[in-house]
C-alpha cells in the first residue's frame, strides 16, 4: 500500500493564481480531511469528507474548495491564492473508527 | 463541537527523565484519543491511542491514561532519549472520523 499520497511536494504561486493540491489514498478509507499547519503552529482543519459525494467545512474553510467524486481522491482547490495561505498542507484519511494516516504534506508559498 | 486543550506548550527535560503532557476535552461523547509525534519537516505519526472503554495503555516507554469522569488524558514518556525530541499532539474524536487536535507540545530532551 502507498498509504496517503500528496502532490506536489512544493509549490510557489503568485497572489491571485489558482491551483489544486492532489490527495489520494489506497486504503479504502471513508474519511478524508485537509489540514493546514503554519510555522510553529498546530493542525487546523480546512475541509473533510465522510464518503464519496459528501464534504463539510472545518475550522478554516475560506478560500478553499473540495470535492469527493471517488473514495480514493480528495483534491483541495485554492481559488485565488493569497500570501496568508502560505503554509504546509496535510491530507489525512481513516476509517470511521481507526487510525488517521497523514500524507507527506505540500509546502505552499504564495508571493 | 469538541474542544481539546493541551499543556504545556513547551517541555524541556534531561535525558533519562520522564515527560508528561496533559490534554482535556469538552465533549463527553468523545470515544477515541490518539497521540501523534511530529518531527521537524515530517508528517504527524501515531505513537499511541486509547479508546474510552480503557483507562490506561502502555507501549514500551510510552503510556497513555484516560480519566473519562474528569475528561482528561495524558501521555507519559519514561527514560526519555534525544530522539524523543519532537512536537506531540493529542486529539479527540466524537463524530464519524473527525479528529480535533490540541495545540501541540514541543518536547526537547537534552543529552
mmCIF file with all atom_site columns, C-alpha atoms in Angstrom:
data_model
loop_
_atom_site.group_PDB
_atom_site.id
_atom_site.type_symbol
_atom_site.label_atom_id
_atom_site.label_alt_id
_atom_site.label_comp_id
_atom_site.label_asym_id
_atom_site.label_entity_id
_atom_site.label_seq_id
_atom_site.pdbx_PDB_ins_code
_atom_site.Cartn_x
_atom_site.Cartn_y
_atom_site.Cartn_z
_atom_site.occupancy
_atom_site.B_iso_or_equiv
_atom_site.pdbx_formal_charge
_atom_site.auth_seq_id
_atom_site.auth_comp_id
_atom_site.auth_asym_id
_atom_site.auth_atom_id
_atom_site.pdbx_PDB_model_num
ATOM 1   C CA . UNK A 1 1   ? 0.000   0.000  0.000  1.00 0.00 ? 1   UNK A CA 1
ATOM 2   C CA . UNK A 1 2   ? 1.182   3.506  -0.824 1.00 0.00 ? 2   UNK A CA 1
ATOM 3   C CA . UNK A 1 3   ? -0.965  4.896  2.017  1.00 0.00 ? 3   UNK A CA 1
ATOM 4   C CA . UNK A 1 4   ? -1.804  8.594  1.616  1.00 0.00 ? 4   UNK A CA 1
ATOM 5   C CA . UNK A 1 5   ? -0.042  10.385 -1.231 1.00 0.00 ? 5   UNK A CA 1
ATOM 6   C CA . UNK A 1 6   ? 0.049   14.090 -1.988 1.00 0.00 ? 6   UNK A CA 1
ATOM 7   C CA . UNK A 1 7   ? 1.257   16.079 -4.971 1.00 0.00 ? 7   UNK A CA 1
ATOM 8   C CA . UNK A 1 8   ? 3.060   18.357 -5.442 1.00 0.00 ? 8   UNK A CA 1
ATOM 9   C CA . UNK A 1 9   ? 5.601   18.337 -2.591 1.00 0.00 ? 9   UNK A CA 1
ATOM 10  C CA . UNK A 1 10  ? 6.444   22.004 -3.097 1.00 0.00 ? 10  UNK A CA 1
ATOM 11  C CA . UNK A 1 11  ? 4.644   24.824 -4.904 1.00 0.00 ? 11  UNK A CA 1
ATOM 12  C CA . UNK A 1 12  ? 5.192   28.547 -5.342 1.00 0.00 ? 12  UNK A CA 1
ATOM 13  C CA . UNK A 1 13  ? 2.272   30.674 -6.513 1.00 0.00 ? 13  UNK A CA 1
ATOM 14  C CA . UNK A 1 14  ? 1.721   34.327 -7.195 1.00 0.00 ? 14  UNK A CA 1
ATOM 15  C CA . UNK A 1 15  ? -1.124  36.159 -5.499 1.00 0.00 ? 15  UNK A CA 1
ATOM 16  C CA . UNK A 1 16  ? -4.367  35.561 -7.374 1.00 0.00 ? 16  UNK A CA 1
ATOM 17  C CA . UNK A 1 17  ? -3.339  32.298 -9.033 1.00 0.00 ? 17  UNK A CA 1
ATOM 18  C CA . UNK A 1 18  ? -5.395  29.171 -8.532 1.00 0.00 ? 18  UNK A CA 1
ATOM 19  C CA . UNK A 1 19  ? -4.238  25.608 -8.122 1.00 0.00 ? 19  UNK A CA 1
ATOM 20  C CA . UNK A 1 20  ? -5.283  22.164 -6.943 1.00 0.00 ? 20  UNK A CA 1
ATOM 21  C CA . UNK A 1 21  ? -3.468  20.102 -4.343 1.00 0.00 ? 21  UNK A CA 1
ATOM 22  C CA . UNK A 1 22  ? -3.922  16.414 -5.004 1.00 0.00 ? 22  UNK A CA 1
ATOM 23  C CA . UNK A 1 23  ? -4.525  13.742 -2.360 1.00 0.00 ? 23  UNK A CA 1
ATOM 24  C CA . UNK A 1 24  ? -5.122  10.052 -2.837 1.00 0.00 ? 24  UNK A CA 1
ATOM 25  C CA . UNK A 1 25  ? -5.355  7.015  -0.551 1.00 0.00 ? 25  UNK A CA 1
ATOM 26  C CA . UNK A 1 26  ? -5.424  3.317  -1.358 1.00 0.00 ? 26  UNK A CA 1
ATOM 27  C CA . UNK A 1 27  ? -6.758  2.003  1.965  1.00 0.00 ? 27  UNK A CA 1
ATOM 28  C CA . UNK A 1 28  ? -10.466 2.289  1.079  1.00 0.00 ? 28  UNK A CA 1
ATOM 29  C CA . UNK A 1 29  ? -10.954 4.798  3.883  1.00 0.00 ? 29  UNK A CA 1
ATOM 30  C CA . UNK A 1 30  ? -14.283 6.586  4.110  1.00 0.00 ? 30  UNK A CA 1
ATOM 31  C CA . UNK A 1 31  ? -12.990 9.622  5.954  1.00 0.00 ? 31  UNK A CA 1
ATOM 32  C CA . UNK A 1 32  ? -10.569 12.122 4.406  1.00 0.00 ? 32  UNK A CA 1
ATOM 33  C CA . UNK A 1 33  ? -9.540  15.566 5.544  1.00 0.00 ? 33  UNK A CA 1
ATOM 34  C CA . UNK A 1 34  ? -7.296  18.521 4.778  1.00 0.00 ? 34  UNK A CA 1
ATOM 35  C CA . UNK A 1 35  ? -5.288  20.432 7.388  1.00 0.00 ? 35  UNK A CA 1
ATOM 36  C CA . UNK A 1 36  ? -3.013  23.411 7.205  1.00 0.00 ? 36  UNK A CA 1
ATOM 37  C CA . UNK A 1 37  ? -0.072  23.899 9.532  1.00 0.00 ? 37  UNK A CA 1
ATOM 38  C CA . UNK A 1 38  ? 1.543   27.304 9.782  1.00 0.00 ? 38  UNK A CA 1
ATOM 39  C CA . UNK A 1 39  ? 5.140   27.595 11.120 1.00 0.00 ? 39  UNK A CA 1
ATOM 40  C CA . UNK A 1 40  ? 5.285   26.690 14.802 1.00 0.00 ? 40  UNK A CA 1
ATOM 41  C CA . UNK A 1 41  ? 1.554   26.121 14.906 1.00 0.00 ? 41  UNK A CA 1
ATOM 42  C CA . UNK A 1 42  ? -0.862  23.272 15.245 1.00 0.00 ? 42  UNK A CA 1
ATOM 43  C CA . UNK A 1 43  ? -3.081  21.490 12.733 1.00 0.00 ? 43  UNK A CA 1
ATOM 44  C CA . UNK A 1 44  ? -6.169  23.378 11.594 1.00 0.00 ? 44  UNK A CA 1
ATOM 45  C CA . UNK A 1 45  ? -8.924  21.507 9.768  1.00 0.00 ? 45  UNK A CA 1
ATOM 46  C CA . UNK A 1 46  ? -9.902  23.057 6.420  1.00 0.00 ? 46  UNK A CA 1
ATOM 47  C CA . UNK A 1 47  ? -12.447 20.622 4.953  1.00 0.00 ? 47  UNK A CA 1
ATOM 48  C CA . UNK A 1 48  ? -13.350 16.999 5.447  1.00 0.00 ? 48  UNK A CA 1
ATOM 49  C CA . UNK A 1 49  ? -15.358 14.247 3.811  1.00 0.00 ? 49  UNK A CA 1
ATOM 50  C CA . UNK A 1 50  ? -17.112 11.204 5.272  1.00 0.00 ? 50  UNK A CA 1
ATOM 51  C CA . UNK A 1 51  ? -17.539 9.485  1.915  1.00 0.00 ? 51  UNK A CA 1
ATOM 52  C CA . UNK A 1 52  ? -17.801 9.979  -1.818 1.00 0.00 ? 52  UNK A CA 1
ATOM 53  C CA . UNK A 1 53  ? -20.107 12.872 -2.618 1.00 0.00 ? 53  UNK A CA 1
ATOM 54  C CA . UNK A 1 54  ? -20.144 14.201 0.979  1.00 0.00 ? 54  UNK A CA 1
ATOM 55  C CA . UNK A 1 55  ? -17.987 17.098 2.159  1.00 0.00 ? 55  UNK A CA 1
ATOM 56  C CA . UNK A 1 56  ? -18.175 19.588 5.001  1.00 0.00 ? 56  UNK A CA 1
ATOM 57  C CA . UNK A 1 57  ? -16.316 22.623 6.287  1.00 0.00 ? 57  UNK A CA 1
ATOM 58  C CA . UNK A 1 58  ? -13.758 22.523 9.034  1.00 0.00 ? 58  UNK A CA 1
ATOM 59  C CA . UNK A 1 59  ? -12.312 25.303 11.135 1.00 0.00 ? 59  UNK A CA 1
ATOM 60  C CA . UNK A 1 60  ? -10.719 27.435 8.356  1.00 0.00 ? 60  UNK A CA 1
ATOM 61  C CA . UNK A 1 61  ? -12.561 26.790 5.044  1.00 0.00 ? 61  UNK A CA 1
ATOM 62  C CA . UNK A 1 62  ? -12.479 30.271 3.490  1.00 0.00 ? 62  UNK A CA 1
ATOM 63  C CA . UNK A 1 63  ? -10.567 30.424 0.207  1.00 0.00 ? 63  UNK A CA 1
ATOM 64  C CA . UNK A 1 64  ? -10.622 26.653 -0.342 1.00 0.00 ? 64  UNK A CA 1
ATOM 65  C CA . UNK A 1 65  ? -12.930 24.246 -2.162 1.00 0.00 ? 65  UNK A CA 1
ATOM 66  C CA . UNK A 1 66  ? -13.054 20.454 -2.096 1.00 0.00 ? 66  UNK A CA 1
ATOM 67  C CA . UNK A 1 67  ? -14.907 17.678 -3.857 1.00 0.00 ? 67  UNK A CA 1
ATOM 68  C CA . UNK A 1 68  ? -15.020 13.908 -3.358 1.00 0.00 ? 68  UNK A CA 1
ATOM 69  C CA . UNK A 1 69  ? -16.095 12.135 -6.515 1.00 0.00 ? 69  UNK A CA 1
ATOM 70  C CA . UNK A 1 70  ? -14.359 8.843  -5.600 1.00 0.00 ? 70  UNK A CA 1
ATOM 71  C CA . UNK A 1 71  ? -13.399 7.117  -2.353 1.00 0.00 ? 71  UNK A CA 1
ATOM 72  C CA . UNK A 1 72  ? -9.697  7.376  -3.264 1.00 0.00 ? 72  UNK A CA 1
ATOM 73  C CA . UNK A 1 73  ? -9.278  11.061 -4.171 1.00 0.00 ? 73  UNK A CA 1
ATOM 74  C CA . UNK A 1 74  ? -9.854  14.284 -2.259 1.00 0.00 ? 74  UNK A CA 1
ATOM 75  C CA . UNK A 1 75  ? -8.408  17.327 -4.074 1.00 0.00 ? 75  UNK A CA 1
ATOM 76  C CA . UNK A 1 76  ? -8.138  20.744 -2.428 1.00 0.00 ? 76  UNK A CA 1
ATOM 77  C CA . UNK A 1 77  ? -8.576  23.792 -4.650 1.00 0.00 ? 77  UNK A CA 1
ATOM 78  C CA . UNK A 1 78  ? -7.229  27.242 -3.887 1.00 0.00 ? 78  UNK A CA 1
ATOM 79  C CA . UNK A 1 79  ? -9.480  29.649 -5.750 1.00 0.00 ? 79  UNK A CA 1
ATOM 80  C CA . UNK A 1 80  ? -7.360  32.826 -5.672 1.00 0.00 ? 80  UNK A CA 1
ATOM 81  C CA . UNK A 1 81  ? -4.145  32.378 -3.715 1.00 0.00 ? 81  UNK A CA 1
ATOM 82  C CA . UNK A 1 82  ? -3.217  34.915 -1.032 1.00 0.00 ? 82  UNK A CA 1
ATOM 83  C CA . UNK A 1 83  ? 0.019   35.269 0.993  1.00 0.00 ? 83  UNK A CA 1
ATOM 84  C CA . UNK A 1 84  ? -1.986  34.252 4.100  1.00 0.00 ? 84  UNK A CA 1
ATOM 85  C CA . UNK A 1 85  ? -2.353  30.804 2.526  1.00 0.00 ? 85  UNK A CA 1
ATOM 86  C CA . UNK A 1 86  ? 1.385   30.180 2.711  1.00 0.00 ? 86  UNK A CA 1
ATOM 87  C CA . UNK A 1 87  ? 1.531   27.026 4.812  1.00 0.00 ? 87  UNK A CA 1
ATOM 88  C CA . UNK A 1 88  ? 2.144   23.292 4.834  1.00 0.00 ? 88  UNK A CA 1
ATOM 89  C CA . UNK A 1 89  ? -0.928  21.334 3.795  1.00 0.00 ? 89  UNK A CA 1
ATOM 90  C CA . UNK A 1 90  ? -1.548  17.805 5.038  1.00 0.00 ? 90  UNK A CA 1
ATOM 91  C CA . UNK A 1 91  ? -4.136  15.403 3.729  1.00 0.00 ? 91  UNK A CA 1
ATOM 92  C CA . UNK A 1 92  ? -5.257  12.560 6.005  1.00 0.00 ? 92  UNK A CA 1
ATOM 93  C CA . UNK A 1 93  ? -7.532  9.535  5.855  1.00 0.00 ? 93  UNK A CA 1
ATOM 94  C CA . UNK A 1 94  ? -9.026  6.997  8.220  1.00 0.00 ? 94  UNK A CA 1
ATOM 95  C CA . UNK A 1 95  ? -11.805 4.515  8.588  1.00 0.00 ? 95  UNK A CA 1
ATOM 96  C CA . UNK A 1 96  ? -14.664 5.659  10.834 1.00 0.00 ? 96  UNK A CA 1
ATOM 97  C CA . UNK A 1 97  ? -13.094 4.160  13.945 1.00 0.00 ? 97  UNK A CA 1
ATOM 98  C CA . UNK A 1 98  ? -9.450  3.523  13.066 1.00 0.00 ? 98  UNK A CA 1
ATOM 99  C CA . UNK A 1 99  ? -6.116  5.312  12.968 1.00 0.00 ? 99  UNK A CA 1
ATOM 100 C CA . UNK A 1 100 ? -5.823  8.506  10.921 1.00 0.00 ? 100 UNK A CA 1
ATOM 101 C CA . UNK A 1 101 ? -2.914  8.435  8.483  1.00 0.00 ? 101 UNK A CA 1
ATOM 102 C CA . UNK A 1 102 ? -1.304  11.615 7.170  1.00 0.00 ? 102 UNK A CA 1
ATOM 103 C CA . UNK A 1 103 ? 0.190   12.254 3.761  1.00 0.00 ? 103 UNK A CA 1
ATOM 104 C CA . UNK A 1 104 ? 3.718   13.684 3.428  1.00 0.00 ? 104 UNK A CA 1
ATOM 105 C CA . UNK A 1 105 ? 2.490   17.256 3.021  1.00 0.00 ? 105 UNK A CA 1
ATOM 106 C CA . UNK A 1 106 ? 2.644   20.005 0.401  1.00 0.00 ? 106 UNK A CA 1
ATOM 107 C CA . UNK A 1 107 ? 4.699   23.080 1.193  1.00 0.00 ? 107 UNK A CA 1
ATOM 108 C CA . UNK A 1 108 ? 2.991   26.078 -0.442 1.00 0.00 ? 108 UNK A CA 1
ATOM 109 C CA . UNK A 1 109 ? 4.412   29.585 -0.740 1.00 0.00 ? 109 UNK A CA 1
ATOM 110 C CA . UNK A 1 110 ? 2.286   32.434 -2.081 1.00 0.00 ? 110 UNK A CA 1
ATOM 111 C CA . UNK A 1 111 ? 4.215   35.517 -3.149 1.00 0.00 ? 111 UNK A CA 1
ATOM 112 C CA . UNK B 2 1   ? -18.246 20.959 18.863 1.00 0.00 ? 1   UNK B CA 1
ATOM 113 C CA . UNK B 2 2   ? -15.316 19.253 20.544 1.00 0.00 ? 2   UNK B CA 1
ATOM 114 C CA . UNK B 2 3   ? -12.540 21.387 22.055 1.00 0.00 ? 3   UNK B CA 1
ATOM 115 C CA . UNK B 2 4   ? -9.183  19.888 23.076 1.00 0.00 ? 4   UNK B CA 1
ATOM 116 C CA . UNK B 2 5   ? -6.767  21.828 25.274 1.00 0.00 ? 5   UNK B CA 1
ATOM 117 C CA . UNK B 2 6   ? -3.143  20.682 25.591 1.00 0.00 ? 6   UNK B CA 1
ATOM 118 C CA . UNK B 2 7   ? -0.487  21.643 28.162 1.00 0.00 ? 7   UNK B CA 1
ATOM 119 C CA . UNK B 2 8   ? 2.301   22.537 28.401 1.00 0.00 ? 8   UNK B CA 1
ATOM 120 C CA . UNK B 2 9   ? 3.119   24.190 25.093 1.00 0.00 ? 9   UNK B CA 1
ATOM 121 C CA . UNK B 2 10  ? 6.838   23.542 25.626 1.00 0.00 ? 10  UNK B CA 1
ATOM 122 C CA . UNK B 2 11  ? 8.586   20.967 27.804 1.00 0.00 ? 11  UNK B CA 1
ATOM 123 C CA . UNK B 2 12  ? 12.295  20.613 28.379 1.00 0.00 ? 12  UNK B CA 1
ATOM 124 C CA . UNK B 2 13  ? 13.762  17.569 30.182 1.00 0.00 ? 13  UNK B CA 1
ATOM 125 C CA . UNK B 2 14  ? 17.107  15.897 30.714 1.00 0.00 ? 14  UNK B CA 1
ATOM 126 C CA . UNK B 2 15  ? 17.813  12.610 29.025 1.00 0.00 ? 15  UNK B CA 1
ATOM 127 C CA . UNK B 2 16  ? 16.540  9.776  31.197 1.00 0.00 ? 16  UNK B CA 1
ATOM 128 C CA . UNK B 2 17  ? 13.854  11.869 32.912 1.00 0.00 ? 17  UNK B CA 1
ATOM 129 C CA . UNK B 2 18  ? 10.126  11.333 32.417 1.00 0.00 ? 18  UNK B CA 1
ATOM 130 C CA . UNK B 2 19  ? 7.886   13.666 30.416 1.00 0.00 ? 19  UNK B CA 1
ATOM 131 C CA . UNK B 2 20  ? 4.154   14.154 30.890 1.00 0.00 ? 20  UNK B CA 1
ATOM 132 C CA . UNK B 2 21  ? 1.804   16.004 28.532 1.00 0.00 ? 21  UNK B CA 1
ATOM 133 C CA . UNK B 2 22  ? -1.817  16.599 29.502 1.00 0.00 ? 22  UNK B CA 1
ATOM 134 C CA . UNK B 2 23  ? -4.968  17.190 27.466 1.00 0.00 ? 23  UNK B CA 1
ATOM 135 C CA . UNK B 2 24  ? -8.557  17.959 28.363 1.00 0.00 ? 24  UNK B CA 1
ATOM 136 C CA . UNK B 2 25  ? -11.593 17.581 26.135 1.00 0.00 ? 25  UNK B CA 1
ATOM 137 C CA . UNK B 2 26  ? -15.046 19.086 26.237 1.00 0.00 ? 26  UNK B CA 1
ATOM 138 C CA . UNK B 2 27  ? -17.383 16.573 24.559 1.00 0.00 ? 27  UNK B CA 1
ATOM 139 C CA . UNK B 2 28  ? -18.307 13.638 26.776 1.00 0.00 ? 28  UNK B CA 1
ATOM 140 C CA . UNK B 2 29  ? -19.231 11.700 23.610 1.00 0.00 ? 29  UNK B CA 1
ATOM 141 C CA . UNK B 2 30  ? -15.561 11.537 22.564 1.00 0.00 ? 30  UNK B CA 1
ATOM 142 C CA . UNK B 2 31  ? -14.501 7.906  22.464 1.00 0.00 ? 31  UNK B CA 1
ATOM 143 C CA . UNK B 2 32  ? -11.063 7.772  20.827 1.00 0.00 ? 32  UNK B CA 1
ATOM 144 C CA . UNK B 2 33  ? -7.911  9.645  21.847 1.00 0.00 ? 33  UNK B CA 1
ATOM 145 C CA . UNK B 2 34  ? -4.754  9.341  19.733 1.00 0.00 ? 34  UNK B CA 1
ATOM 146 C CA . UNK B 2 35  ? -1.339  10.895 20.281 1.00 0.00 ? 35  UNK B CA 1
ATOM 147 C CA . UNK B 2 36  ? 0.813   11.962 17.330 1.00 0.00 ? 36  UNK B CA 1
ATOM 148 C CA . UNK B 2 37  ? 4.512   12.742 17.144 1.00 0.00 ? 37  UNK B CA 1
ATOM 149 C CA . UNK B 2 38  ? 5.761   15.165 14.506 1.00 0.00 ? 38  UNK B CA 1
ATOM 150 C CA . UNK B 2 39  ? 9.463   15.515 13.822 1.00 0.00 ? 39  UNK B CA 1
ATOM 151 C CA . UNK B 2 40  ? 10.760  18.629 12.099 1.00 0.00 ? 40  UNK B CA 1
ATOM 152 C CA . UNK B 2 41  ? 9.725   18.721 8.446  1.00 0.00 ? 41  UNK B CA 1
ATOM 153 C CA . UNK B 2 42  ? 7.826   15.428 8.675  1.00 0.00 ? 42  UNK B CA 1
ATOM 154 C CA . UNK B 2 43  ? 4.205   14.382 8.815  1.00 0.00 ? 43  UNK B CA 1
ATOM 155 C CA . UNK B 2 44  ? 2.461   13.604 12.140 1.00 0.00 ? 44  UNK B CA 1
ATOM 156 C CA . UNK B 2 45  ? 2.623   9.922  13.004 1.00 0.00 ? 45  UNK B CA 1
ATOM 157 C CA . UNK B 2 46  ? 0.547   7.985  15.517 1.00 0.00 ? 46  UNK B CA 1
ATOM 158 C CA . UNK B 2 47  ? 2.515   6.785  18.525 1.00 0.00 ? 47  UNK B CA 1
ATOM 159 C CA . UNK B 2 48  ? -0.250  5.504  20.804 1.00 0.00 ? 48  UNK B CA 1
ATOM 160 C CA . UNK B 2 49  ? -4.015  5.730  21.137 1.00 0.00 ? 49  UNK B CA 1
ATOM 161 C CA . UNK B 2 50  ? -6.659  4.844  23.703 1.00 0.00 ? 50  UNK B CA 1
ATOM 162 C CA . UNK B 2 51  ? -10.382 4.196  23.499 1.00 0.00 ? 51  UNK B CA 1
ATOM 163 C CA . UNK B 2 52  ? -12.937 5.288  26.025 1.00 0.00 ? 52  UNK B CA 1
ATOM 164 C CA . UNK B 2 53  ? -13.503 1.788  27.436 1.00 0.00 ? 53  UNK B CA 1
ATOM 165 C CA . UNK B 2 54  ? -9.858  1.586  28.597 1.00 0.00 ? 54  UNK B CA 1
ATOM 166 C CA . UNK B 2 55  ? -8.183  3.536  31.417 1.00 0.00 ? 55  UNK B CA 1
ATOM 167 C CA . UNK B 2 56  ? -4.543  3.009  30.545 1.00 0.00 ? 56  UNK B CA 1
ATOM 168 C CA . UNK B 2 57  ? -2.429  1.676  27.696 1.00 0.00 ? 57  UNK B CA 1
ATOM 169 C CA . UNK B 2 58  ? 1.335   1.121  27.531 1.00 0.00 ? 58  UNK B CA 1
ATOM 170 C CA . UNK B 2 59  ? 3.769   0.514  24.704 1.00 0.00 ? 59  UNK B CA 1
ATOM 171 C CA . UNK B 2 60  ? 7.370   0.187  25.866 1.00 0.00 ? 60  UNK B CA 1
ATOM 172 C CA . UNK B 2 61  ? 8.428   3.634  27.143 1.00 0.00 ? 61  UNK B CA 1
ATOM 173 C CA . UNK B 2 62  ? 5.182   5.415  26.371 1.00 0.00 ? 62  UNK B CA 1
ATOM 174 C CA . UNK B 2 63  ? 1.828   5.189  28.115 1.00 0.00 ? 63  UNK B CA 1
ATOM 175 C CA . UNK B 2 64  ? -1.471  6.998  27.940 1.00 0.00 ? 64  UNK B CA 1
ATOM 176 C CA . UNK B 2 65  ? -4.016  7.342  30.734 1.00 0.00 ? 65  UNK B CA 1
ATOM 177 C CA . UNK B 2 66  ? -7.644  8.398  30.385 1.00 0.00 ? 66  UNK B CA 1
ATOM 178 C CA . UNK B 2 67  ? -9.972  9.788  33.047 1.00 0.00 ? 67  UNK B CA 1
ATOM 179 C CA . UNK B 2 68  ? -13.442 9.940  31.489 1.00 0.00 ? 68  UNK B CA 1
ATOM 180 C CA . UNK B 2 69  ? -15.048 11.493 34.543 1.00 0.00 ? 69  UNK B CA 1
ATOM 181 C CA . UNK B 2 70  ? -12.657 14.419 34.530 1.00 0.00 ? 70  UNK B CA 1
ATOM 182 C CA . UNK B 2 71  ? -12.422 14.436 30.719 1.00 0.00 ? 71  UNK B CA 1
ATOM 183 C CA . UNK B 2 72  ? -8.671  14.432 30.571 1.00 0.00 ? 72  UNK B CA 1
ATOM 184 C CA . UNK B 2 73  ? -5.963  12.170 29.201 1.00 0.00 ? 73  UNK B CA 1
ATOM 185 C CA . UNK B 2 74  ? -2.193  12.226 29.473 1.00 0.00 ? 74  UNK B CA 1
ATOM 186 C CA . UNK B 2 75  ? 0.882   10.985 27.629 1.00 0.00 ? 75  UNK B CA 1
ATOM 187 C CA . UNK B 2 76  ? 3.748   9.652  29.722 1.00 0.00 ? 76  UNK B CA 1
ATOM 188 C CA . UNK B 2 77  ? 7.206   9.067  28.273 1.00 0.00 ? 77  UNK B CA 1
ATOM 189 C CA . UNK B 2 78  ? 9.737   7.382  30.568 1.00 0.00 ? 78  UNK B CA 1
ATOM 190 C CA . UNK B 2 79  ? 13.524  7.227  30.199 1.00 0.00 ? 79  UNK B CA 1
ATOM 191 C CA . UNK B 2 80  ? 13.464  9.985  27.589 1.00 0.00 ? 80  UNK B CA 1
ATOM 192 C CA . UNK B 2 81  ? 16.053  9.988  24.823 1.00 0.00 ? 81  UNK B CA 1
ATOM 193 C CA . UNK B 2 82  ? 17.198  12.802 22.495 1.00 0.00 ? 82  UNK B CA 1
ATOM 194 C CA . UNK B 2 83  ? 15.279  11.162 19.630 1.00 0.00 ? 83  UNK B CA 1
ATOM 195 C CA . UNK B 2 84  ? 12.059  11.751 21.588 1.00 0.00 ? 84  UNK B CA 1
ATOM 196 C CA . UNK B 2 85  ? 12.506  15.471 20.840 1.00 0.00 ? 85  UNK B CA 1
ATOM 197 C CA . UNK B 2 86  ? 9.580   16.488 18.618 1.00 0.00 ? 86  UNK B CA 1
ATOM 198 C CA . UNK B 2 87  ? 6.162   18.134 18.661 1.00 0.00 ? 87  UNK B CA 1
ATOM 199 C CA . UNK B 2 88  ? 3.443   15.996 20.236 1.00 0.00 ? 88  UNK B CA 1
ATOM 200 C CA . UNK B 2 89  ? -0.268  16.428 19.504 1.00 0.00 ? 89  UNK B CA 1
ATOM 201 C CA . UNK B 2 90  ? -3.204  14.949 21.341 1.00 0.00 ? 90  UNK B CA 1
ATOM 202 C CA . UNK B 2 91  ? -6.619  14.600 19.714 1.00 0.00 ? 91  UNK B CA 1
ATOM 203 C CA . UNK B 2 92  ? -10.153 13.510 20.438 1.00 0.00 ? 92  UNK B CA 1
ATOM 204 C CA . UNK B 2 93  ? -12.799 12.004 18.179 1.00 0.00 ? 93  UNK B CA 1
ATOM 205 C CA . UNK B 2 94  ? -16.559 12.043 18.528 1.00 0.00 ? 94  UNK B CA 1
ATOM 206 C CA . UNK B 2 95  ? -18.336 12.072 15.194 1.00 0.00 ? 95  UNK B CA 1
ATOM 207 C CA . UNK B 2 96  ? -17.551 9.854  12.245 1.00 0.00 ? 96  UNK B CA 1
ATOM 208 C CA . UNK B 2 97  ? -13.797 10.020 11.630 1.00 0.00 ? 97  UNK B CA 1
ATOM 209 C CA . UNK B 2 98  ? -13.310 13.674 12.582 1.00 0.00 ? 98  UNK B CA 1
ATOM 210 C CA . UNK B 2 99  ? -10.382 14.400 14.924 1.00 0.00 ? 99  UNK B CA 1
ATOM 211 C CA . UNK B 2 100 ? -9.998  17.589 16.956 1.00 0.00 ? 100 UNK B CA 1
ATOM 212 C CA . UNK B 2 101 ? -6.346  18.318 17.786 1.00 0.00 ? 101 UNK B CA 1
ATOM 213 C CA . UNK B 2 102 ? -4.746  20.035 20.728 1.00 0.00 ? 102 UNK B CA 1
ATOM 214 C CA . UNK B 2 103 ? -2.344  22.910 20.176 1.00 0.00 ? 103 UNK B CA 1
ATOM 215 C CA . UNK B 2 104 ? 0.800   20.786 20.417 1.00 0.00 ? 104 UNK B CA 1
ATOM 216 C CA . UNK B 2 105 ? 3.718   20.437 22.854 1.00 0.00 ? 105 UNK B CA 1
ATOM 217 C CA . UNK B 2 106 ? 7.326   20.991 21.812 1.00 0.00 ? 106 UNK B CA 1
ATOM 218 C CA . UNK B 2 107 ? 9.367   18.423 23.759 1.00 0.00 ? 107 UNK B CA 1
ATOM 219 C CA . UNK B 2 108 ? 13.126  18.927 23.974 1.00 0.00 ? 108 UNK B CA 1
ATOM 220 C CA . UNK B 2 109 ? 15.292  16.217 25.533 1.00 0.00 ? 109 UNK B CA 1
ATOM 221 C CA . UNK B 2 110 ? 18.756  17.457 26.472 1.00 0.00 ? 110 UNK B CA 1
ATOM 222 C CA . UNK B 2 111 ? 21.605  14.899 26.359 1.00 0.00 ? 111 UNK B CA 1
#
